[in-house]
GROMACS .gro file of N, CA, C and O in nm:
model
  372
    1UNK      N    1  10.771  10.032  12.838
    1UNK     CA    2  10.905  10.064  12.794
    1UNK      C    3  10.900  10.188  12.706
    1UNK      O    4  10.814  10.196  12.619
    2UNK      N    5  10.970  10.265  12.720
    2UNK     CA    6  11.018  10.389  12.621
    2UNK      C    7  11.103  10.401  12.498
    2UNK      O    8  11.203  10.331  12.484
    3UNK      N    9  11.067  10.483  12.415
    3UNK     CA   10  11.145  10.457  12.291
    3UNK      C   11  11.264  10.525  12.363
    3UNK      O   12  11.276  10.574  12.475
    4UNK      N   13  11.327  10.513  12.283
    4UNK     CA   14  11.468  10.576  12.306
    4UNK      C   15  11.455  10.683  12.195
    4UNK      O   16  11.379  10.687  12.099
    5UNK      N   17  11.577  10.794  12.246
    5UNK     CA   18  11.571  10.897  12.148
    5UNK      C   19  11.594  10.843  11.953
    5UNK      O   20  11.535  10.868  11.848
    6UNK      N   21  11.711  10.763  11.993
    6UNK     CA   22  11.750  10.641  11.810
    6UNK      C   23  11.598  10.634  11.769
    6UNK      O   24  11.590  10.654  11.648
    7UNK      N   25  11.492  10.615  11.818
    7UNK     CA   26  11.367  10.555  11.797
    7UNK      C   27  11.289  10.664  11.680
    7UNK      O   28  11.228  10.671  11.573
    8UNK      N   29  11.357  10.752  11.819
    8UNK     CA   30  11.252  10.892  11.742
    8UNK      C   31  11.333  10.978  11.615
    8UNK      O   32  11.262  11.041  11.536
    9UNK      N   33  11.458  10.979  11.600
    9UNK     CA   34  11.561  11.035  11.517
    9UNK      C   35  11.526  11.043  11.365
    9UNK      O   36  11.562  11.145  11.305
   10UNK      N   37  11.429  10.904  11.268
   10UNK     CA   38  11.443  10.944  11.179
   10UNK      C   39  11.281  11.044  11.123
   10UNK      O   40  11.260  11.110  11.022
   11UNK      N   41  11.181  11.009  11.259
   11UNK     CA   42  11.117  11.101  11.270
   11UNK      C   43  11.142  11.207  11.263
   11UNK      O   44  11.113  11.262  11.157
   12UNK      N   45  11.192  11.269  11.344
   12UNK     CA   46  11.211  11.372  11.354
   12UNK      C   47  11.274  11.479  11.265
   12UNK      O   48  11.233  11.595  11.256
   13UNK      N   49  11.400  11.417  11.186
   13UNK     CA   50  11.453  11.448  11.050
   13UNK      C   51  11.379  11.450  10.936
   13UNK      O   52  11.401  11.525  10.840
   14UNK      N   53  11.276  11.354  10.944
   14UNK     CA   54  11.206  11.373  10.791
   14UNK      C   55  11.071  11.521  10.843
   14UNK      O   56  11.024  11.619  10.785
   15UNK      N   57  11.059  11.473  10.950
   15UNK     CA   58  10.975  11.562  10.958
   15UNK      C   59  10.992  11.715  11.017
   15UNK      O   60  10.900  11.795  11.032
   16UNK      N   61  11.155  11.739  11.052
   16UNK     CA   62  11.181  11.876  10.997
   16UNK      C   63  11.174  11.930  10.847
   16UNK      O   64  11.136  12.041  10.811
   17UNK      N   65  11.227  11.811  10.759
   17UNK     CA   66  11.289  11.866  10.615
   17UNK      C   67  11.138  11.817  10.577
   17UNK      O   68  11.136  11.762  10.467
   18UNK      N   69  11.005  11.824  10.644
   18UNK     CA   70  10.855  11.830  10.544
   18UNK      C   71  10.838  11.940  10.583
   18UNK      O   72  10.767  12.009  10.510
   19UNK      N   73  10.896  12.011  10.719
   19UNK     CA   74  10.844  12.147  10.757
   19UNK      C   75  10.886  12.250  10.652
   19UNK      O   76  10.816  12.340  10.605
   20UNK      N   77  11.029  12.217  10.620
   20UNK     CA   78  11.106  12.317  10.596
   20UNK      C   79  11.030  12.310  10.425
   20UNK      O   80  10.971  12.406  10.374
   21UNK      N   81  11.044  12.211  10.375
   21UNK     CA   82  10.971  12.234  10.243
   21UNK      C   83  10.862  12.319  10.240
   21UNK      O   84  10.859  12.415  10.163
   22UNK      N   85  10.747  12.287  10.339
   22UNK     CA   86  10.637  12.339  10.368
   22UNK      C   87  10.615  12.487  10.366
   22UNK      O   88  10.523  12.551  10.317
   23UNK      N   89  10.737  12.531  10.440
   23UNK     CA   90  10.723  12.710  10.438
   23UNK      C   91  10.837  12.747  10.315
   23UNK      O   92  10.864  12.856  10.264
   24UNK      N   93  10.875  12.650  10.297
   24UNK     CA   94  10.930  12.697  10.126
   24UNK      C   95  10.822  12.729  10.050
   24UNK      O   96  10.803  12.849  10.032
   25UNK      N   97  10.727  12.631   9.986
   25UNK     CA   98  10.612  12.629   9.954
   25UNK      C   99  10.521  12.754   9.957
   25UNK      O  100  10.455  12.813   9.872
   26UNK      N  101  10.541  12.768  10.075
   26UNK     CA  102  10.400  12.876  10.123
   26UNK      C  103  10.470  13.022  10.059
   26UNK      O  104  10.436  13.094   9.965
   27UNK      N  105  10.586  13.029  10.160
   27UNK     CA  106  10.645  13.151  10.094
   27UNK      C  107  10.678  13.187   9.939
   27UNK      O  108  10.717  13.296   9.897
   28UNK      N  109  10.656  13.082   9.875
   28UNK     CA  110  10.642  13.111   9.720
   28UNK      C  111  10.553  13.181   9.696
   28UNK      O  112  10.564  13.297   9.656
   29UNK      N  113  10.417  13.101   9.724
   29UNK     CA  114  10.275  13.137   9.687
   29UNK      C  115  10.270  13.167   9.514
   29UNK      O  116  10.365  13.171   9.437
   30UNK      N  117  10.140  13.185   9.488
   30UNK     CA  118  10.143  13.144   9.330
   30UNK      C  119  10.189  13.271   9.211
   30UNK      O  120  10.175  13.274   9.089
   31UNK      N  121  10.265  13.393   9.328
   31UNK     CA  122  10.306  13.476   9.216
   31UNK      C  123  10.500  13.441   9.226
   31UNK      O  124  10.577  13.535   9.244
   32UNK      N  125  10.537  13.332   9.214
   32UNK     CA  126  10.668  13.284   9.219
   32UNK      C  127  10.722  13.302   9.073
   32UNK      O  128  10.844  13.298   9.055
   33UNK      N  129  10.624  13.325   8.955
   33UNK     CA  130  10.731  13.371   8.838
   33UNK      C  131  10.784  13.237   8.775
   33UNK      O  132  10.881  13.242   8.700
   34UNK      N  133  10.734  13.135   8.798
   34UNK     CA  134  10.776  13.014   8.742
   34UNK      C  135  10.610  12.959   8.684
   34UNK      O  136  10.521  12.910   8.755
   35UNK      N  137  10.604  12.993   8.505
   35UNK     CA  138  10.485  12.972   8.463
   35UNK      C  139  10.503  12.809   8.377
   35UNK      O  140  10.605  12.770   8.320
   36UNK      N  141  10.393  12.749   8.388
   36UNK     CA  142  10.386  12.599   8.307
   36UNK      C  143  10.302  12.631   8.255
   36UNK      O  144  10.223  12.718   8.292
   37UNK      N  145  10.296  12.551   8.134
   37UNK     CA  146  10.190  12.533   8.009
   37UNK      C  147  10.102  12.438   8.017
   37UNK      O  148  10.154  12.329   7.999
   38UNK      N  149   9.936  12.430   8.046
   38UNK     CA  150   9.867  12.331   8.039
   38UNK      C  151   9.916  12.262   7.933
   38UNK      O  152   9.952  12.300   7.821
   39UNK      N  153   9.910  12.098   8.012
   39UNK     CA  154   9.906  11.950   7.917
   39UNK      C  155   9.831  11.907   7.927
   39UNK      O  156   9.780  11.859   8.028
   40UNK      N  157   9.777  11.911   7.756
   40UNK     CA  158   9.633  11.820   7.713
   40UNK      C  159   9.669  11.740   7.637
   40UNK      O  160   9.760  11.773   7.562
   41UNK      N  161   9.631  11.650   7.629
   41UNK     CA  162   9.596  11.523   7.583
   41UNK      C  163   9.491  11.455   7.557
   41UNK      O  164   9.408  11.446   7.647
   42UNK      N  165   9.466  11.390   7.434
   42UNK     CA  166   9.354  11.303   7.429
   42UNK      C  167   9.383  11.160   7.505
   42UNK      O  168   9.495  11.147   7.555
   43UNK      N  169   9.280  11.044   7.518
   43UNK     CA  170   9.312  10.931   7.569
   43UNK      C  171   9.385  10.843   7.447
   43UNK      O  172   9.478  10.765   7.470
   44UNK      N  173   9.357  10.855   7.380
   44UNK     CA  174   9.455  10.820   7.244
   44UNK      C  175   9.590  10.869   7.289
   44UNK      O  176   9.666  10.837   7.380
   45UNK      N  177   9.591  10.934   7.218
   45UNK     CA  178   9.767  11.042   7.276
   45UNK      C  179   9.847  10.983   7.358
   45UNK      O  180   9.957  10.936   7.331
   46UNK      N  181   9.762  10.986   7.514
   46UNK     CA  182   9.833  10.920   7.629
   46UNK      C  183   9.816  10.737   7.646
   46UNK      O  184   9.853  10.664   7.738
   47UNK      N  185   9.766  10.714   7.555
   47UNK     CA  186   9.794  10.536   7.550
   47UNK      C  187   9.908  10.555   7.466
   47UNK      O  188  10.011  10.503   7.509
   48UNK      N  189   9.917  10.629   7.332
   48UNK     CA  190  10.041  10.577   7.271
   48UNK      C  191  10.196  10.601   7.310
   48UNK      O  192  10.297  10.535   7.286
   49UNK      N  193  10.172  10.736   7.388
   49UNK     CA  194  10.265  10.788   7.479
   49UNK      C  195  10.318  10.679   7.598
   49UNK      O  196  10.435  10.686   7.637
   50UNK      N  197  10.242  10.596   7.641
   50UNK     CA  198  10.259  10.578   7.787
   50UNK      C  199  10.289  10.353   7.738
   50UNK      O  200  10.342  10.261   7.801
   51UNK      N  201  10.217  10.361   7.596
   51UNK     CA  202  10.276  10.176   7.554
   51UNK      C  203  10.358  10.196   7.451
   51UNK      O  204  10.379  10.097   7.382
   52UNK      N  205  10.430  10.332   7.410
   52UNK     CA  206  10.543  10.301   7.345
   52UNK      C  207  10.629  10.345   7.386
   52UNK      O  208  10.732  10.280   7.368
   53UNK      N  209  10.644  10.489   7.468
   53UNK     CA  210  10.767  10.563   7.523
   53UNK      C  211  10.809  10.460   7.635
   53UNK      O  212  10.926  10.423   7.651
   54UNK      N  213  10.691  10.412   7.718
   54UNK     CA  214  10.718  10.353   7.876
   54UNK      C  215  10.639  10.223   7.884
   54UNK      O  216  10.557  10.199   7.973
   55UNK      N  217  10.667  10.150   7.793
   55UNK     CA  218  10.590  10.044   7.799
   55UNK      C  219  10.699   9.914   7.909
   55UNK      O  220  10.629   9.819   7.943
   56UNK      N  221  10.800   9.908   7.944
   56UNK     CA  222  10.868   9.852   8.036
   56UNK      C  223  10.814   9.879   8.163
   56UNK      O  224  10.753   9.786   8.217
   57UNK      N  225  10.824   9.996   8.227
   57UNK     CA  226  10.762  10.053   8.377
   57UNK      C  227  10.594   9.958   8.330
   57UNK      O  228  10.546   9.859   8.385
   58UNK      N  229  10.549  10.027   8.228
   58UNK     CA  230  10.408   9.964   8.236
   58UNK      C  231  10.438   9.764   8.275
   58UNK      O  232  10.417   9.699   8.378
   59UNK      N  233  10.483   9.730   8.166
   59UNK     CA  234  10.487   9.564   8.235
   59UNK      C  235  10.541   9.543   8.325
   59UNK      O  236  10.544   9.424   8.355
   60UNK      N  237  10.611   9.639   8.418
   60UNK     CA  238  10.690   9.562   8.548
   60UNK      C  239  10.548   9.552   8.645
   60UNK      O  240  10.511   9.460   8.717
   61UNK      N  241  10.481   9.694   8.617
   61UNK     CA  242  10.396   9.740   8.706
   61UNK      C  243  10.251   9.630   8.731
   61UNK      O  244  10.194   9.601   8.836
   62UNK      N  245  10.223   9.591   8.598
   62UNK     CA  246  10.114   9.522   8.564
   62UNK      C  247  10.202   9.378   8.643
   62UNK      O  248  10.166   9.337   8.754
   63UNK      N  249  10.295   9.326   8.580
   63UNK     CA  250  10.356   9.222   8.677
   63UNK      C  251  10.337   9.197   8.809
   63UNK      O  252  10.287   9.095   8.859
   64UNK      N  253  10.392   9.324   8.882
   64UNK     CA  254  10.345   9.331   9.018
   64UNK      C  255  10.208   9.324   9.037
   64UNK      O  256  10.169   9.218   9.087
   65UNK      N  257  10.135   9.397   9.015
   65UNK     CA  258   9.983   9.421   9.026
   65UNK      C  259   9.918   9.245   9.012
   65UNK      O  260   9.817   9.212   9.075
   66UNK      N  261   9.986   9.155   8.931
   66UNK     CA  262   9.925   9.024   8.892
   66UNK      C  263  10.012   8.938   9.047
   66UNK      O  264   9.954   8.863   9.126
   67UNK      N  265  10.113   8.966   9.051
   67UNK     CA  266  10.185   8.899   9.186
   67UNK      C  267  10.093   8.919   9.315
   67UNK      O  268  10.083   8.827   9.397
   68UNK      N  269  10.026   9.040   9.332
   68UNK     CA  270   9.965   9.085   9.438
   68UNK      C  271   9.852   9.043   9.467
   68UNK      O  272   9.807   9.028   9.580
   69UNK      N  273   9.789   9.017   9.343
   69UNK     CA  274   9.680   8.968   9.316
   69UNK      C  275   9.627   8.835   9.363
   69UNK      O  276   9.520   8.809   9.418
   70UNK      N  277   9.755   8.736   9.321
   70UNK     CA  278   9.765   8.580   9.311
   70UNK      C  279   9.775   8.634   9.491
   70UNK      O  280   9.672   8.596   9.547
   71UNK      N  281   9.871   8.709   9.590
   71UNK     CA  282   9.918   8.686   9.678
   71UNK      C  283   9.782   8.674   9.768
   71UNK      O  284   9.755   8.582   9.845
   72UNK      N  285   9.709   8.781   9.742
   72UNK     CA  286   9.607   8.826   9.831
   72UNK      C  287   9.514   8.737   9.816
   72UNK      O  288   9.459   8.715   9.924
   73UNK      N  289   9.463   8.664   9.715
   73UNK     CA  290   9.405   8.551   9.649
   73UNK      C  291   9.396   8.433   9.736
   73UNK      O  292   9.301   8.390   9.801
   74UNK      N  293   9.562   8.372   9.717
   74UNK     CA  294   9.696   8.287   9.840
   74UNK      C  295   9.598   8.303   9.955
   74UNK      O  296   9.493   8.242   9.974
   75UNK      N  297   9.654   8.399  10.029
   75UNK     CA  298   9.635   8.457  10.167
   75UNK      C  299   9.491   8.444  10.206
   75UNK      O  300   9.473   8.384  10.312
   76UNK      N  301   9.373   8.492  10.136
   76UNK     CA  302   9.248   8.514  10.151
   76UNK      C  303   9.159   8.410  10.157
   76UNK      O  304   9.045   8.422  10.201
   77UNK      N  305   9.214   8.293  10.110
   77UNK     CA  306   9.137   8.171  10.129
   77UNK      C  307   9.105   8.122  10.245
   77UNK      O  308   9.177   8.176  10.329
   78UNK      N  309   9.013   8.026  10.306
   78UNK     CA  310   8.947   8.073  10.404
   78UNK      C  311   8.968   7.892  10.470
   78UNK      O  312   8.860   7.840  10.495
   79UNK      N  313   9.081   7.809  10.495
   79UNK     CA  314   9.056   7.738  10.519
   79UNK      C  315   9.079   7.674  10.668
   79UNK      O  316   9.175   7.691  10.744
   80UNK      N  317   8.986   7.611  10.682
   80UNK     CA  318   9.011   7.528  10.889
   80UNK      C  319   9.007   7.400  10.844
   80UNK      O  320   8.926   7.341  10.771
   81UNK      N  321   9.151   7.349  10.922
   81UNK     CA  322   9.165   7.199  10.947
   81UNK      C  323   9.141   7.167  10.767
   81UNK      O  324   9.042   7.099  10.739
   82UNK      N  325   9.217   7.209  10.667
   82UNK     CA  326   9.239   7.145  10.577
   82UNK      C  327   9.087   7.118  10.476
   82UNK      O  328   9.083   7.053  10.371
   83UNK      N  329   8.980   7.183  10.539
   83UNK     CA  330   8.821   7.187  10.451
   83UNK      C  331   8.835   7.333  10.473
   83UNK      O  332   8.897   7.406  10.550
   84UNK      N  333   8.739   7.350  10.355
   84UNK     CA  334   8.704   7.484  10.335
   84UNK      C  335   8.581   7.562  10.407
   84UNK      O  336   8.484   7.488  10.426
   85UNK      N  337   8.569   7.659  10.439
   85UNK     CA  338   8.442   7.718  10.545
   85UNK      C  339   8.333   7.684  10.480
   85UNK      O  340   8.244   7.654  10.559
   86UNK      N  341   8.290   7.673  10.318
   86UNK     CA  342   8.133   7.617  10.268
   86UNK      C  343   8.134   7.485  10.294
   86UNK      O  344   8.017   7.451  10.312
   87UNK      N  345   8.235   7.362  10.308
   87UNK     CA  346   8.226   7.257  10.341
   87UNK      C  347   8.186   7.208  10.504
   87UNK      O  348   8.124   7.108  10.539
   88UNK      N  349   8.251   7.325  10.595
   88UNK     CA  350   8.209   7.298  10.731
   88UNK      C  351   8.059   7.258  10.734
   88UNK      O  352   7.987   7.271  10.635
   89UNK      N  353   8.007   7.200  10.871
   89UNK     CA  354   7.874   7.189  10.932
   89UNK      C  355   7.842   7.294  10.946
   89UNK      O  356   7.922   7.383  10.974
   90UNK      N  357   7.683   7.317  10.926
   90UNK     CA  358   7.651   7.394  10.989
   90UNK      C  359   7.627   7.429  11.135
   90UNK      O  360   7.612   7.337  11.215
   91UNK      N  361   7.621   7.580  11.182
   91UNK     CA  362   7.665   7.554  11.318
   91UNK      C  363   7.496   7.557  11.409
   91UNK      O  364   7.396   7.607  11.358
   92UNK      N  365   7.501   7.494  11.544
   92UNK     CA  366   7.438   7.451  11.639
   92UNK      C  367   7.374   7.307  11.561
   92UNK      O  368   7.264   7.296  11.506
   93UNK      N  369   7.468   7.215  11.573
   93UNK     CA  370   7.421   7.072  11.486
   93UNK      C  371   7.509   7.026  11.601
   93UNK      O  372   7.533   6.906  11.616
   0.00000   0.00000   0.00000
């Protein structure tokens, strides 16, 4: 069966507007006149920065990260017929 063109549509849209960024990009090149200031930081600095300015994003994130954890955990267990694979026989018995 064939996709249909609907199939291919939002392909195709995202991946004009990565082209078009793309030779935006290029045609800048690095004498574009738009200068930034190295950011340094110590690891100090950016802990206190990052558990007092954004310490919400940080616990949602760590939240998730513990959900994913338990999930894959869940999922990864290894069981047949209700015993676990170290409890099976060994095999050619």
């Amino acid at each position: 069966r064939r996709p249909t063109f609907g199939a291919w549509l939002p392909a195709v849209i995202l991946g004009g507007i990565s082209l078009v960024l793309l030779v935006a990009l290029l045609l800048a090149g690095p004498d574009h006149g738009i200068s930034m200031k190295p950011a340094m930081a110590s690891p100090t600095q950016f802990g206190v920065f990052i558990f007092h300015k954004l310490w919400f994003p940080v616990e949602v994130a760590s939240f998730l990260l513990f959900v994913a954890l338990a999930g894959a955990l869940y999922l990864g267990r290894n069981r047949i017929a209700g015993k676990r694979a170290t409890d099976s026989e060994p095999e050619g018995l």
